[in-house]
Coordinates of C-alpha atoms in Angstrom, one line a residue:
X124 CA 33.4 15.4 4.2
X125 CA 34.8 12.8 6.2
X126 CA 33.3 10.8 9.0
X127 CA 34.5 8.7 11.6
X128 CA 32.4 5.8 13.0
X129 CA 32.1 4.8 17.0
X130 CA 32.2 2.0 18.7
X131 CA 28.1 2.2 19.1
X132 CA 28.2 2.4 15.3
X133 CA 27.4 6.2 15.0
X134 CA 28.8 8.8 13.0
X135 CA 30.7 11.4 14.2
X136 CA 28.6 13.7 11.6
X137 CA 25.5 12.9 11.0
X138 CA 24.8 11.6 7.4
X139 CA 22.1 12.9 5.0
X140 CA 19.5 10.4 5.0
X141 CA 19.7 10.3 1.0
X142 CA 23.1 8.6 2.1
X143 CA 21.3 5.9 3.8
X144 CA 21.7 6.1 7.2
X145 CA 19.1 6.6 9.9
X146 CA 19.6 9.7 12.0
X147 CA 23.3 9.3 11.8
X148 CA 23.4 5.3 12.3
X149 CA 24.5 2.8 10.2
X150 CA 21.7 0.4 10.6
X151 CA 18.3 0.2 12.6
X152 CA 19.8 -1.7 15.2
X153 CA 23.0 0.6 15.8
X154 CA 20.1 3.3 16.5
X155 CA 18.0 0.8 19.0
X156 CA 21.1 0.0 20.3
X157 CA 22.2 3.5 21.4
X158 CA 18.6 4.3 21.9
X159 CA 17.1 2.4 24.4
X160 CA 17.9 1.0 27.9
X161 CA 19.2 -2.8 27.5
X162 CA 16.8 -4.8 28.8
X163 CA 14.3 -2.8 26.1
X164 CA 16.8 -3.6 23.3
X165 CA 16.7 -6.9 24.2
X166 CA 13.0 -7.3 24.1
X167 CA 13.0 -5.5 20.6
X168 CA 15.5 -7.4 19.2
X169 CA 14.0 -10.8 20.5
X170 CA 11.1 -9.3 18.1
X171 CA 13.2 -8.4 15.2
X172 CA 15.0 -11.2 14.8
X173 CA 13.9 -14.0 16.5
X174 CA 15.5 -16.6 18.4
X175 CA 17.9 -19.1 17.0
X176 CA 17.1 -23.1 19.5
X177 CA 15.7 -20.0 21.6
X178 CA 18.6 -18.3 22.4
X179 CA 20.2 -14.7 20.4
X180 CA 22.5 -15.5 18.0
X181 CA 26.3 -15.2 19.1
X182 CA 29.2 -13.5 17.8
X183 CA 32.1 -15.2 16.0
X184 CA 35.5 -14.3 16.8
X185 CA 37.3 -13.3 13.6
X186 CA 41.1 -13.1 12.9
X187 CA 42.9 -9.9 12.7
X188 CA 43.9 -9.7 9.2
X189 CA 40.1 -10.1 8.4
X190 CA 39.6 -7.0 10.7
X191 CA 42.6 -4.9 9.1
X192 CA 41.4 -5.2 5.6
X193 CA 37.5 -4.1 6.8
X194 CA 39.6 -0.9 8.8
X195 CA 41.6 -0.5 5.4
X196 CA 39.1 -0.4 3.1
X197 CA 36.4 0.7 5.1
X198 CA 33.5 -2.0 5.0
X199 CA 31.4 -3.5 7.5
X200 CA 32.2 -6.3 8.9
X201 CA 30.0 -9.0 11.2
X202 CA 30.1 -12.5 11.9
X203 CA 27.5 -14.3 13.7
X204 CA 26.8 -18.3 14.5
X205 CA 23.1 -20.4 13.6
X206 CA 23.0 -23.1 16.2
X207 CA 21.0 -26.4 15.9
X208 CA 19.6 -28.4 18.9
X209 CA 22.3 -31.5 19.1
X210 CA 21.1 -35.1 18.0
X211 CA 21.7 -38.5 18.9
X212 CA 22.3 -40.2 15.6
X213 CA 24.2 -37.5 13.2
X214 CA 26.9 -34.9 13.7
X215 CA 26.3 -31.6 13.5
X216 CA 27.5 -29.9 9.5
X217 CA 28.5 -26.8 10.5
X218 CA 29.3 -24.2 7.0
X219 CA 30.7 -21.0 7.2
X220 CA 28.5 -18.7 4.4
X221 CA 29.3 -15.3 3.9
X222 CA 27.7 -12.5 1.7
X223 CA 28.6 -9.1 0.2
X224 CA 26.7 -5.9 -0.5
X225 CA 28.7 -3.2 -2.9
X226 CA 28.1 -0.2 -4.1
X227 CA 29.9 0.7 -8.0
X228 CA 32.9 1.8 -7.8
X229 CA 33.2 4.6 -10.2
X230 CA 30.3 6.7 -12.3
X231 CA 28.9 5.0 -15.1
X232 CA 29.5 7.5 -17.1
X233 CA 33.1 5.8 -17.3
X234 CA 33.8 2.9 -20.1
X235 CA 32.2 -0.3 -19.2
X236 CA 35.2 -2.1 -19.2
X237 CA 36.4 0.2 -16.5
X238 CA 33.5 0.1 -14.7
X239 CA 33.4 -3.7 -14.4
X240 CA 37.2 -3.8 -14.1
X241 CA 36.8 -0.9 -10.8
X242 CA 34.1 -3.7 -9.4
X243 CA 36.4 -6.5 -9.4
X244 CA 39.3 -4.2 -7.3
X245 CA 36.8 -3.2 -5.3
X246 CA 35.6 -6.6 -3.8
X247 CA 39.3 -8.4 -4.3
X248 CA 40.0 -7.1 -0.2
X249 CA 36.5 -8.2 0.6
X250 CA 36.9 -11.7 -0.7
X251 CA 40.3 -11.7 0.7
X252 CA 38.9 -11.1 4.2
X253 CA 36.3 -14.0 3.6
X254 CA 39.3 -16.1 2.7
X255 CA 41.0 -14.8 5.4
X256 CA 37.4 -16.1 8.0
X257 CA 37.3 -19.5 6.7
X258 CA 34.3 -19.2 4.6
X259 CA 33.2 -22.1 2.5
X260 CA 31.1 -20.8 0.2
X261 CA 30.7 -17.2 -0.8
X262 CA 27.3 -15.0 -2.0
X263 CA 27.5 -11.6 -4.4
X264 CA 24.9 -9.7 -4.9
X265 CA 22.5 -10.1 -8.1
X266 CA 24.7 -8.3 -11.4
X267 CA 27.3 -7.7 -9.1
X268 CA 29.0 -6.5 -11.9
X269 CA 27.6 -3.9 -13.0
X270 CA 24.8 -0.7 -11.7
X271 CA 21.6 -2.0 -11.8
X272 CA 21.0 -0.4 -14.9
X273 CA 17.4 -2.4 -15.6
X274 CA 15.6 0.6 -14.2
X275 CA 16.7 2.8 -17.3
X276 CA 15.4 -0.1 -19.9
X277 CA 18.4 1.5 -22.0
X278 CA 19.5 -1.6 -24.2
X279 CA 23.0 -0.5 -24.2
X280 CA 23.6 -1.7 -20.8
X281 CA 23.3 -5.2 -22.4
X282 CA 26.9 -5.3 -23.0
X283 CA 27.8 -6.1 -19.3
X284 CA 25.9 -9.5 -20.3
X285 CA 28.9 -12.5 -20.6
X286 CA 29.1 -15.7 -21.4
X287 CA 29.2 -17.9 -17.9
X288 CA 32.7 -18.5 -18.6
X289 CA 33.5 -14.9 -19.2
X290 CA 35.7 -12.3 -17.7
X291 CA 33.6 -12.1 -14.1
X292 CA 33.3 -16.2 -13.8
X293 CA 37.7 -15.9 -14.5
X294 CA 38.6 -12.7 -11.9
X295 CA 36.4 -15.2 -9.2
X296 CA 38.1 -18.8 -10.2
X297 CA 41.5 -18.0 -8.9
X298 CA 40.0 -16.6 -5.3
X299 CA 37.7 -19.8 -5.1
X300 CA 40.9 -22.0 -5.6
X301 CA 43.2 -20.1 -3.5
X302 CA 40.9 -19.7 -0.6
X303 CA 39.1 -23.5 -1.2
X304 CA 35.9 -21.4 -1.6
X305 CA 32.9 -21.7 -3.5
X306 CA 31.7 -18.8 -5.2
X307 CA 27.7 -18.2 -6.1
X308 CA 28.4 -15.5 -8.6
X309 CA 24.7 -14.0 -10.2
X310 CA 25.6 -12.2 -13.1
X311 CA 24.1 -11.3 -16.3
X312 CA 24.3 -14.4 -18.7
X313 CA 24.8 -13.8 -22.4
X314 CA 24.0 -17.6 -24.1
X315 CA 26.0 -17.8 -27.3
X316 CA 25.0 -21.1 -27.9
X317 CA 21.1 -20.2 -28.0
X318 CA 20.5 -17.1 -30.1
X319 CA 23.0 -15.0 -27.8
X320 CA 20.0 -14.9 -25.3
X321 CA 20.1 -12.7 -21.7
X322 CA 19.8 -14.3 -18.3
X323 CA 19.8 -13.5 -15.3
X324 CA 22.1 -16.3 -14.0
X325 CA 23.7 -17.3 -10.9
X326 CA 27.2 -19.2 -11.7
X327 CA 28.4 -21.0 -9.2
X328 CA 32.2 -22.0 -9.2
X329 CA 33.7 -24.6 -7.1
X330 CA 36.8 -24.2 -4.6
X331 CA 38.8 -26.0 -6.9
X332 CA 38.1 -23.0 -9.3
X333 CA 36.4 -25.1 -11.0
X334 CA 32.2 -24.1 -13.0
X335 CA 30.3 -26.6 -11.1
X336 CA 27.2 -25.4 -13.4
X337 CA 24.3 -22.2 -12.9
X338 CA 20.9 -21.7 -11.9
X339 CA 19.0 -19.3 -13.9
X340 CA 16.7 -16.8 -11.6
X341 CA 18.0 -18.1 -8.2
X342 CA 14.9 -18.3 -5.9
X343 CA 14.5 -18.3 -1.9
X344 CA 12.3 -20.8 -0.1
X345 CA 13.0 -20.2 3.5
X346 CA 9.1 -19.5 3.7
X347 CA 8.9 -23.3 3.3
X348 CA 10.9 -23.7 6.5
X349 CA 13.8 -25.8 4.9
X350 CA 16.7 -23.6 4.1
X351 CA 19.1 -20.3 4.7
X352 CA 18.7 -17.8 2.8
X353 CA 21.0 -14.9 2.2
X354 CA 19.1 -11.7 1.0
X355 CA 21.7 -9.3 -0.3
X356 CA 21.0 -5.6 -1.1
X357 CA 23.4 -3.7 -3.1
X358 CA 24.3 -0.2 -1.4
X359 CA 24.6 3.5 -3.1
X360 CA 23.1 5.5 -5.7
X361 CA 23.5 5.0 -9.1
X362 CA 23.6 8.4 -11.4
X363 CA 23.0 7.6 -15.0
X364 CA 24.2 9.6 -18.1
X365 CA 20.4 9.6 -19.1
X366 CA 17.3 10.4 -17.4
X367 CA 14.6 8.0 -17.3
X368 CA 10.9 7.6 -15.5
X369 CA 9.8 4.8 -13.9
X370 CA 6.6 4.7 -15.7
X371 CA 4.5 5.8 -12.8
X372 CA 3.6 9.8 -14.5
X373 CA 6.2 11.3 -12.5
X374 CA 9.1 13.2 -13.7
X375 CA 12.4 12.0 -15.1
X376 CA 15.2 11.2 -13.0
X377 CA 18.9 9.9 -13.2
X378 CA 19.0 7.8 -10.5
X379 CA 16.5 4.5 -9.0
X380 CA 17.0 5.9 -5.4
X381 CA 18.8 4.4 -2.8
X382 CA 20.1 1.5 -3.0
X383 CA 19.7 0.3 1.5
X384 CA 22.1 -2.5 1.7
X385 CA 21.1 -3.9 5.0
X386 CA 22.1 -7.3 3.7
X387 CA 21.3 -9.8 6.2
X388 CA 20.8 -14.0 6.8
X389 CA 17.5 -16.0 7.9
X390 CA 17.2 -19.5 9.3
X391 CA 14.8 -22.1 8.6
X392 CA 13.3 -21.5 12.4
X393 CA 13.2 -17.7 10.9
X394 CA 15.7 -15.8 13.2
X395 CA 18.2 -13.6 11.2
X396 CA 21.2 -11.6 11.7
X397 CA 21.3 -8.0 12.3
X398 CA 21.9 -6.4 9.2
X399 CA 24.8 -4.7 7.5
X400 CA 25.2 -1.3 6.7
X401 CA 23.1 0.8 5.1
X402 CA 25.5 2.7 3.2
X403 CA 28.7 1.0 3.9
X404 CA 30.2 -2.3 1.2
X405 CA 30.0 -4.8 3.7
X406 CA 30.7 -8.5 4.9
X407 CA 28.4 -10.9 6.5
X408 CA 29.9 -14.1 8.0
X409 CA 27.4 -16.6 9.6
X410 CA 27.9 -20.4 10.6
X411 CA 25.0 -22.1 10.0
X412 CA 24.5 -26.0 11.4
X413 CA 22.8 -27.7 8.6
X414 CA 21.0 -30.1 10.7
X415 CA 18.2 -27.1 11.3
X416 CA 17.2 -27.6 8.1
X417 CA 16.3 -31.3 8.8
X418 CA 15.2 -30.7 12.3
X419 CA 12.4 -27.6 11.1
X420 CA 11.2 -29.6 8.3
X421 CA 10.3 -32.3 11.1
X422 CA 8.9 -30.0 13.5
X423 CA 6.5 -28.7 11.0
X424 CA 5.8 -31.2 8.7
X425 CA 5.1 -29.9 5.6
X426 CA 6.7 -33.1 3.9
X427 CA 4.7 -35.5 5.6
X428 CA 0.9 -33.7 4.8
X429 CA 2.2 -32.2 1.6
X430 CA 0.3 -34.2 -1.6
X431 CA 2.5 -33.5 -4.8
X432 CA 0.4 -35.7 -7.7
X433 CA -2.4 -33.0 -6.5
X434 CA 0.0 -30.0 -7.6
X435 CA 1.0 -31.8 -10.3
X436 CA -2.7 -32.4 -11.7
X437 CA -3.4 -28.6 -10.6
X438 CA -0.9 -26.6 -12.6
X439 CA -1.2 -28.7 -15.4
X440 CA -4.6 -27.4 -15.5
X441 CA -4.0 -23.6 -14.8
X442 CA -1.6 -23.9 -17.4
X443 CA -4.1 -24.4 -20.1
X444 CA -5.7 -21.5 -22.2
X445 CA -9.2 -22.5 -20.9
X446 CA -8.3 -23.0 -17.3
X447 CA -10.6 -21.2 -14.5
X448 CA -9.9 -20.9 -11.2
X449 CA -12.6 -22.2 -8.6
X450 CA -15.1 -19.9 -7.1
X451 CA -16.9 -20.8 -4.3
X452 CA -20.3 -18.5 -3.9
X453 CA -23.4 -18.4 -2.2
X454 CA -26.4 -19.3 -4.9
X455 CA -28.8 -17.3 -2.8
X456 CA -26.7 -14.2 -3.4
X457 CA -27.3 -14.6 -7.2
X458 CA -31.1 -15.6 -6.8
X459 CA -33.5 -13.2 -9.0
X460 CA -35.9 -11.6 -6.9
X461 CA -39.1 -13.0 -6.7

């Protein structure tokens, strides 16, 4: 069945909601959007997503043959701007990031080669329109190669696992060098040097094409008020040839549900972006001045009181077998009855 999308961002026909969207809308904000009067969707959003130097974030203008491939292949498209307040002594260091949320692009039922190989000519337009925006560096999504096929603890699925210089790591180094892009690629590692073991790794390849090195596990810290953080969420459902529980007594199923996209960026002075799609592949664009990062960490200053000898000292003690954590009671609550 096919369906159109308006200018307000709903659909012509109103999705199922096992499809993802919300009452027919592509995202939350699509349906406060069309929902409310503007001055109420401006209070909301305020709530939602914060202020950026106390302002909404703004739009960037994007050029057309970034727009043509999103209308060609049909994904969602945005591109928003992270100020900073302007200083006295530095410039500001202003990056272009950008992020994509996929779904698979064909069952995986299909060979795994296939599968992977459908992946790769699935995001080629997407990274193309990123190329195309001026991005600097580019995000995927965790095992962007393959369906998230942890949920079925199936081992066989172990043979999307690659070396860091593998196939995935190869398809990526031509686009970072033609586009002068770096690539943050998390796949699956497979370490052939180390008893073949499984990681889950995040390569990231410079815009010369070039493996500047991996982090194993990437974590987020914009909690500690220092950095952006992209938080990508894959999109679709995933139907496996084998049904599987999720350990919780209920009955088997083929797929892990829903997979919500909604892929979306957060500042260090915690505004976001609206979020993509909820059903759509999709491409996030957002400037971000780098001098927030600075400029948070002073306003808070989480540096300046933090103590690190006394973490230090502490998890070398929690680490220990005999470790106990501190309890602090009140003796008369333990005091025999007289």
């Amino acid at each position: 069945m096919e369906r159109r999308e308006e200018e307000n961002g709903k659909l012509e026909e109103t999705q199922p909601s096992a499809d993802g969207s919300i009452c027919g809308f592509q995202s939350l904000h699509h349906l406060l959007k069309a929902s409310l009067q503007p001055h109420l969707y401006q209070e909301v959003s305020r709530l939602l997503l914060g202020r950026n130097c106390g302002k909404p974030l703004e739009d960037i203008a994007l050029p057309e043959s970034a727009k043509a491939l999103s209308l060609k292949h049909g994904f969602d498209l945005q591109a928003y701007c992270f100020h900073a307040d302007k200083e006295q002594l530095r410039e500001s260091r202003i990056v272009r990031v950008g992020l994509i949320q996929n779904s698979i692009a064909i069952p995986t039922t299909a060979p795994f080669l296939d599968q992977r190989r459908a992946i790769f000519e699935k995001l080629k337009p997407i990274i193309d329109a990123a190329g195309a925006s001026g991005v600097n560096i580019l995000c995927l999504q965790e095992a962007w190669t393959m369906p998230f096929a942890f949920c079925t603890r199936e081992k066989r699925w172990g043979e999307f696992a690659e070396p860091v210089d593998g196939e995935s790591t190869q398809f990526l180094q031509d686009l970072a060098q033609k586009y002068n892009m770096v690539i943050v690629s998390p796949i699956l590692e497979r370490d052939v040097k180390h008893g073949e073991t499984i990681w889950n790794t995040a390569v990231i390849i410079g815009n010369n094409g070039n493996i500047i090195g991996k982090h194993r596990k990437a974590r987020n810290a914009a909690i500690a008020n220092s950095y952006f953080v992209a938080s990508i969420n894959r999109v679709g459902t995933e139907i496996f040839p084998n049904p599987f529980t999720s350990g919780d007594g209920k009955p088997q199923h083929a797929d892990f549900g829903h997979f919500y996209g909604s892929s979306h960026f957060s500042a260090p002075d915690a505004s976001c972006t609206p979020s993509l799609s909820r059903y759509q592949d999709g491409l996030l664009i957002s400037d971000m001045d780098l001098n927030l990062c600075r400029q948070l960490k002073d306003k808070w200053g989480f540096r300046m009181t933090s103590r690190y000898e006394m973490y230090a000292e502490l998890l070398a003690r929690y680490i220990k077998p005999d470790f106990e954590p501190q309890v602090v009671s009140d003796p008369l609550l333990h005091k025999k009855s007289s």
